[in-house]
mmCIF file of C-alpha atoms in Angstrom:
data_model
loop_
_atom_site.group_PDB
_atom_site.id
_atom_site.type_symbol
_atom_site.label_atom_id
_atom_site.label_comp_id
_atom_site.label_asym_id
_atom_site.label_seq_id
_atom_site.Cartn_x
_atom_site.Cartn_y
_atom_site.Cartn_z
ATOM 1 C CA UNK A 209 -11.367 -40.263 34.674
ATOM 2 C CA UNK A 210 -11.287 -36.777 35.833
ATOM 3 C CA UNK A 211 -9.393 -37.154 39.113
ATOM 4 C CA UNK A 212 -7.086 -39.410 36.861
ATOM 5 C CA UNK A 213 -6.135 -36.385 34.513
ATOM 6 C CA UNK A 214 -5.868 -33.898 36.916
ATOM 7 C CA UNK A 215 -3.640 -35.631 39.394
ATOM 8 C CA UNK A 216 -1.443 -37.051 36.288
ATOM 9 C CA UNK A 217 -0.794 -33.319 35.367
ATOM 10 C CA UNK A 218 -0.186 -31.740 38.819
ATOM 11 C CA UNK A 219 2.049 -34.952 39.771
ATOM 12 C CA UNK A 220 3.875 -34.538 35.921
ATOM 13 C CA UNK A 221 4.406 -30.647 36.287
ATOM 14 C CA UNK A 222 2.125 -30.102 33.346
ATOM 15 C CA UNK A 223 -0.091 -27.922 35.231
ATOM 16 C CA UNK A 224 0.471 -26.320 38.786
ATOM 17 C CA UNK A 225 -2.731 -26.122 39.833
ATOM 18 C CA UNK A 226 -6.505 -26.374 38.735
ATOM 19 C CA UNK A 227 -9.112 -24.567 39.279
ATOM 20 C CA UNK A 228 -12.393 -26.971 40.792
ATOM 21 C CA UNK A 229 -15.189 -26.747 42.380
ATOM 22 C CA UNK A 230 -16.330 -28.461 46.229
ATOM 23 C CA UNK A 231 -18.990 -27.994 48.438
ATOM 24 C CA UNK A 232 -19.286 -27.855 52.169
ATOM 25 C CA UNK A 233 -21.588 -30.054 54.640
ATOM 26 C CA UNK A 234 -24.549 -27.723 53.885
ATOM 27 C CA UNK A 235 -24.138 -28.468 49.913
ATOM 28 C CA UNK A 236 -23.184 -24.917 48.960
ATOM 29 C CA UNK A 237 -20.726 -25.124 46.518
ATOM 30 C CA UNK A 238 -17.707 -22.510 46.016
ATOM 31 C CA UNK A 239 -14.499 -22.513 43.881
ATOM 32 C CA UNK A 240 -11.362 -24.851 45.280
ATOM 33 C CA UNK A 241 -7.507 -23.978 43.464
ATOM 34 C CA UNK A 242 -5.998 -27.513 43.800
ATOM 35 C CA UNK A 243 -2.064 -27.516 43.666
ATOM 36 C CA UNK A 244 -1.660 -30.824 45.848
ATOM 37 C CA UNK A 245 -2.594 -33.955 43.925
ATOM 38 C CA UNK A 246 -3.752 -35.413 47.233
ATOM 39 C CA UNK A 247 -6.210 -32.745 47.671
ATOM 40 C CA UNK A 248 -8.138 -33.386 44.059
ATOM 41 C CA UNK A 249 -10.342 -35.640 45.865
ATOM 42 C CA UNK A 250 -12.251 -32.648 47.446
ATOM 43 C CA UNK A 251 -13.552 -32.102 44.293
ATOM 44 C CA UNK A 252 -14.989 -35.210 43.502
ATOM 45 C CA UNK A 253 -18.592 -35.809 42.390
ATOM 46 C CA UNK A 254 -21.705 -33.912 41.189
ATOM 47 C CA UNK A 255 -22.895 -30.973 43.041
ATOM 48 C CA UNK A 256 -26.401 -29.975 41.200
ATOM 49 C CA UNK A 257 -26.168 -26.241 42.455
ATOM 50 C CA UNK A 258 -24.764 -23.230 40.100
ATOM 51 C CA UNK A 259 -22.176 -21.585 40.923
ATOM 52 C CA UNK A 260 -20.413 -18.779 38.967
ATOM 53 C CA UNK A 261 -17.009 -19.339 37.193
ATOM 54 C CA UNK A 262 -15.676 -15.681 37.748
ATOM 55 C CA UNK A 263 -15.266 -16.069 42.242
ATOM 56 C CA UNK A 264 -13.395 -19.409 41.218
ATOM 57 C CA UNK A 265 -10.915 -17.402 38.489
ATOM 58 C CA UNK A 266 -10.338 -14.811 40.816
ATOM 59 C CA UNK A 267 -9.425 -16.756 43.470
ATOM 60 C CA UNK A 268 -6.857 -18.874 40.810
ATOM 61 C CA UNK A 269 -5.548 -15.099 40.427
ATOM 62 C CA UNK A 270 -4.745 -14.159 43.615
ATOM 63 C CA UNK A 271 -3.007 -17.305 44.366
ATOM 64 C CA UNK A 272 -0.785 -16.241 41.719
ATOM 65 C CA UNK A 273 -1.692 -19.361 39.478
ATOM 66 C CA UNK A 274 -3.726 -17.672 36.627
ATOM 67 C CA UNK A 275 -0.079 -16.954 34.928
ATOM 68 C CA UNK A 276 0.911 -20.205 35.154
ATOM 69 C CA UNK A 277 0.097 -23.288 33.446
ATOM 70 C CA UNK A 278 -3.192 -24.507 35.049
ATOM 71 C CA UNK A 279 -5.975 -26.928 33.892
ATOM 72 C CA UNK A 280 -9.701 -26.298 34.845
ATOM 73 C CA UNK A 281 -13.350 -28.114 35.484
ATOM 74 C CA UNK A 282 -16.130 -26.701 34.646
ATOM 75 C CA UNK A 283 -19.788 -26.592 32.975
ATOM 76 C CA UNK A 284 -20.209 -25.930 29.701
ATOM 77 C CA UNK A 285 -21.639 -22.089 30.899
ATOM 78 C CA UNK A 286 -18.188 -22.044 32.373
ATOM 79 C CA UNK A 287 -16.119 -23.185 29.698
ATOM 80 C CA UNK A 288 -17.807 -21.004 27.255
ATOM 81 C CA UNK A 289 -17.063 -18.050 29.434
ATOM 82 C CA UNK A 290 -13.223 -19.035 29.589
ATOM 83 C CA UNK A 291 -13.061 -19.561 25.929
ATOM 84 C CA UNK A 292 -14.331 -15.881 25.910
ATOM 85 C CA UNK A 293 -12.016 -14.904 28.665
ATOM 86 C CA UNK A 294 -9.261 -16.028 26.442
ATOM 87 C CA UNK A 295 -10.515 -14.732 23.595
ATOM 88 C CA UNK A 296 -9.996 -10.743 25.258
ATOM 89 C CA UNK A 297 -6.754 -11.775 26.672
ATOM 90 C CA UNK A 298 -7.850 -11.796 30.305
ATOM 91 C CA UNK A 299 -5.087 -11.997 32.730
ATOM 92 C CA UNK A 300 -7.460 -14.356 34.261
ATOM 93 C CA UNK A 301 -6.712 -16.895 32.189
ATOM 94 C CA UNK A 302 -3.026 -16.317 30.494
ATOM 95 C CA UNK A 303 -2.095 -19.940 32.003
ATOM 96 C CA UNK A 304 -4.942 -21.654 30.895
ATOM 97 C CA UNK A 305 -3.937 -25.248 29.329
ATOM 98 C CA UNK A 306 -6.688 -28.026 29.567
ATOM 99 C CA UNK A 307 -10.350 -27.417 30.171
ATOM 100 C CA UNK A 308 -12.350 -30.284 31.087
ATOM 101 C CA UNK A 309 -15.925 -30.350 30.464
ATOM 102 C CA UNK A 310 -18.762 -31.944 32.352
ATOM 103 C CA UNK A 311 -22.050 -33.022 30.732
ATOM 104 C CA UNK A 312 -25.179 -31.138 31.967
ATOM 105 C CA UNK A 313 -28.562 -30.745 31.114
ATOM 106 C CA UNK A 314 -28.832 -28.156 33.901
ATOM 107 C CA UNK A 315 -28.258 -26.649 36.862
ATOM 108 C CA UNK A 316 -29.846 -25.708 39.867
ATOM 109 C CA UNK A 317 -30.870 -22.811 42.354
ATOM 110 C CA UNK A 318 -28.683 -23.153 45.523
ATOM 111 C CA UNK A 319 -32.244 -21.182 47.215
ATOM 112 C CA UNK A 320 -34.994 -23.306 45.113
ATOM 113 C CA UNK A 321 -33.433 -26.265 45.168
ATOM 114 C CA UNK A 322 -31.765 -27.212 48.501
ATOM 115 C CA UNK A 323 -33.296 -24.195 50.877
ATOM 116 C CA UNK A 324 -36.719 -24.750 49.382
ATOM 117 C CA UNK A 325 -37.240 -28.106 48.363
ATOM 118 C CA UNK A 326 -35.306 -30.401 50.272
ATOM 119 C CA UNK A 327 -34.640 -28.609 53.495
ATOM 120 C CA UNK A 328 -37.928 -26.779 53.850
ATOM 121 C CA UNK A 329 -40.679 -28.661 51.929
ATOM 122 C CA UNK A 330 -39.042 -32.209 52.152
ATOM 123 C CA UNK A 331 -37.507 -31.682 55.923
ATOM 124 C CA UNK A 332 -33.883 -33.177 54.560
ATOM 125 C CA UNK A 333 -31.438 -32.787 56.785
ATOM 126 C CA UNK A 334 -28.920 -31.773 54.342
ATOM 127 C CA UNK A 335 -25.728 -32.278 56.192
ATOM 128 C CA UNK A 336 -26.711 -36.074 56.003
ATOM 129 C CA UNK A 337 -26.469 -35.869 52.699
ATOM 130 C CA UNK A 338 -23.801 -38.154 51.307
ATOM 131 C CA UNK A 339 -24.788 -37.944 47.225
ATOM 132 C CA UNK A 340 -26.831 -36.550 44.561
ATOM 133 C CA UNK A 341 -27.370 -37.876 41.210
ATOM 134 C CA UNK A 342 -29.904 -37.663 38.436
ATOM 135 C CA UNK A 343 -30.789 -40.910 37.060
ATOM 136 C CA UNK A 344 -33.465 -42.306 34.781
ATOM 137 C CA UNK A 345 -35.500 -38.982 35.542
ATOM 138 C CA UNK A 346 -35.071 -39.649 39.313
ATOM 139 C CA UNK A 347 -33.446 -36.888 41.631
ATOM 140 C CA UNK A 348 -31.782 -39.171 44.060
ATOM 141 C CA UNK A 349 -30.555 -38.413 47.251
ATOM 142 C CA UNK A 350 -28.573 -40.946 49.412
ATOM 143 C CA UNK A 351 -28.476 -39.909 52.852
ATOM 144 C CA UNK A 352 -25.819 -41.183 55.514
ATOM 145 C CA UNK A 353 -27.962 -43.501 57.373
ATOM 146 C CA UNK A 354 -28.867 -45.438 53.981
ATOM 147 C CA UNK A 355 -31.985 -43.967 52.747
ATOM 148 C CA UNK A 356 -32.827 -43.075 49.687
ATOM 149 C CA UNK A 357 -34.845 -40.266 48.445
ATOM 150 C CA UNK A 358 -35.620 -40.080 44.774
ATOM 151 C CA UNK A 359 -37.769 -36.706 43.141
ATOM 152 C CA UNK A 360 -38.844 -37.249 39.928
ATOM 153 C CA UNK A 361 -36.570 -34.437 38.113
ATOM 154 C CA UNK A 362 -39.893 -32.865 36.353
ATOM 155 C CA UNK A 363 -40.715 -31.651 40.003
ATOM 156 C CA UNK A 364 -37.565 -30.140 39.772
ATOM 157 C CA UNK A 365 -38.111 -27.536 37.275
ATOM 158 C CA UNK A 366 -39.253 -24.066 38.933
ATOM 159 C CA UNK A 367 -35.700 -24.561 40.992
ATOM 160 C CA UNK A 368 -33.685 -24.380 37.476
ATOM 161 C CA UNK A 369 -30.703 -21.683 37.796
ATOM 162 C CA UNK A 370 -32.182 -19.250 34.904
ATOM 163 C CA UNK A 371 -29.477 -19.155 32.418
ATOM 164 C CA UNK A 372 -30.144 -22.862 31.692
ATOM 165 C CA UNK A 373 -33.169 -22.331 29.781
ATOM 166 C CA UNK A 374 -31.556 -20.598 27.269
ATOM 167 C CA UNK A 375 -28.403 -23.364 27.270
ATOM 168 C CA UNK A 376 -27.950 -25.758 24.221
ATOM 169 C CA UNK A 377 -24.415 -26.967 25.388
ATOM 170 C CA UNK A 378 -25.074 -30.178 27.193
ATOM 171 C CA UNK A 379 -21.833 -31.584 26.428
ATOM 172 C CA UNK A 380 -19.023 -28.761 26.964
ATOM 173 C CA UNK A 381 -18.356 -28.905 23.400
ATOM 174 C CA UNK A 382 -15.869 -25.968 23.583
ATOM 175 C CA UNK A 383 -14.113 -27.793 26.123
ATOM 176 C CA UNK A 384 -10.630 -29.735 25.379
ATOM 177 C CA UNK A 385 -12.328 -33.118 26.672
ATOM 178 C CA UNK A 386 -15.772 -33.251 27.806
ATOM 179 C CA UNK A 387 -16.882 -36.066 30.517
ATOM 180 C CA UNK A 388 -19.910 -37.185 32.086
ATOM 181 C CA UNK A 389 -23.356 -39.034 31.479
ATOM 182 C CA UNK A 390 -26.459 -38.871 31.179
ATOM 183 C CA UNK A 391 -29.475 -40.843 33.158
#
């Protein structure tokens, strides 16, 4: 649904880019500007890691796409801090037009999560990594090769990234559409 809307509006002209978020073989994840419709796919799926919002707008900025029309998808931390953004008249976000919000129930440590428990404790080889996804309780990983790990998400809870303790915003609710699932 997501990849839907944002290459209808970069294809239609209604935005000229959006601001996204990818991750490279290692799992860190970092801010992508998307103004090619082909290149939304690099976007695609959960990531599990926290990143901050702020890199990803200033990288929109000096592209020179914060002034224009742009669309952008994000956490509900990150929406809420783009709302506020807005709210001051940040020349961060003077194009802002659609925000799409993702369900979460939380977020993880890049360090606690992937450095710690899966590459050190659990020996992952994280570049074999082809998805994560929390279902049912169940942290599951599904390598390359074909196996599956699965962590029981309770395990999980000394890696959580420390603003999400104080969260209540598991659906994006100051977001212009909100997405996602849960278990």
């Amino acid at each position: 649904i997501v990849s839907s809307i944002l290459k209808w509006g970069l294809v239609s002209g209604k935005w000229l880019s959006f601001l996204g978020y990818t991750r490279d073989e290692t799992w860190h994840v970092q801010p992508l500007v998307v103004t090619d419709s082909k290149d939304v796919i690099k976007t695609c799926g959960s990531k599990y890691t926290f990143t901050s919002i702020i890199g990803g707008l200033k990288r929109l900025y000096e592209s020179g796409f914060s002034s224009k029309p742009f669309a952008i998808v994000g956490l509900p931390c990150h929406i809420a801090a783009l709302r506020k953004l807005r709210e001051l008249k940040s020349k961060y976000v003077k194009g802002l037009g659609l925000c799409i919000g993702l369900f979460c129930s939380k977020a993880f440590s890049y360090e606690g999560l992937i450095e710690n428990k899966l590459i050190n404790e659990m020996k992952i080889p994280i570049a074999s990594v082809r998805k994560m996804d929390i279902r049912k309780g169940l942290f599951t990983l599904e390598m390359d090769s074909g196996n599956i790990y699965q962590i029981p998400v309770k395990e999980l809870q000394n890696y959580n990234h420390s603003g999400c303790s104080s969260c209540c915003d598991f659906s994006a609710e100051l977001a212009d559409i909100s997405v996602g699932g849960l278990g």
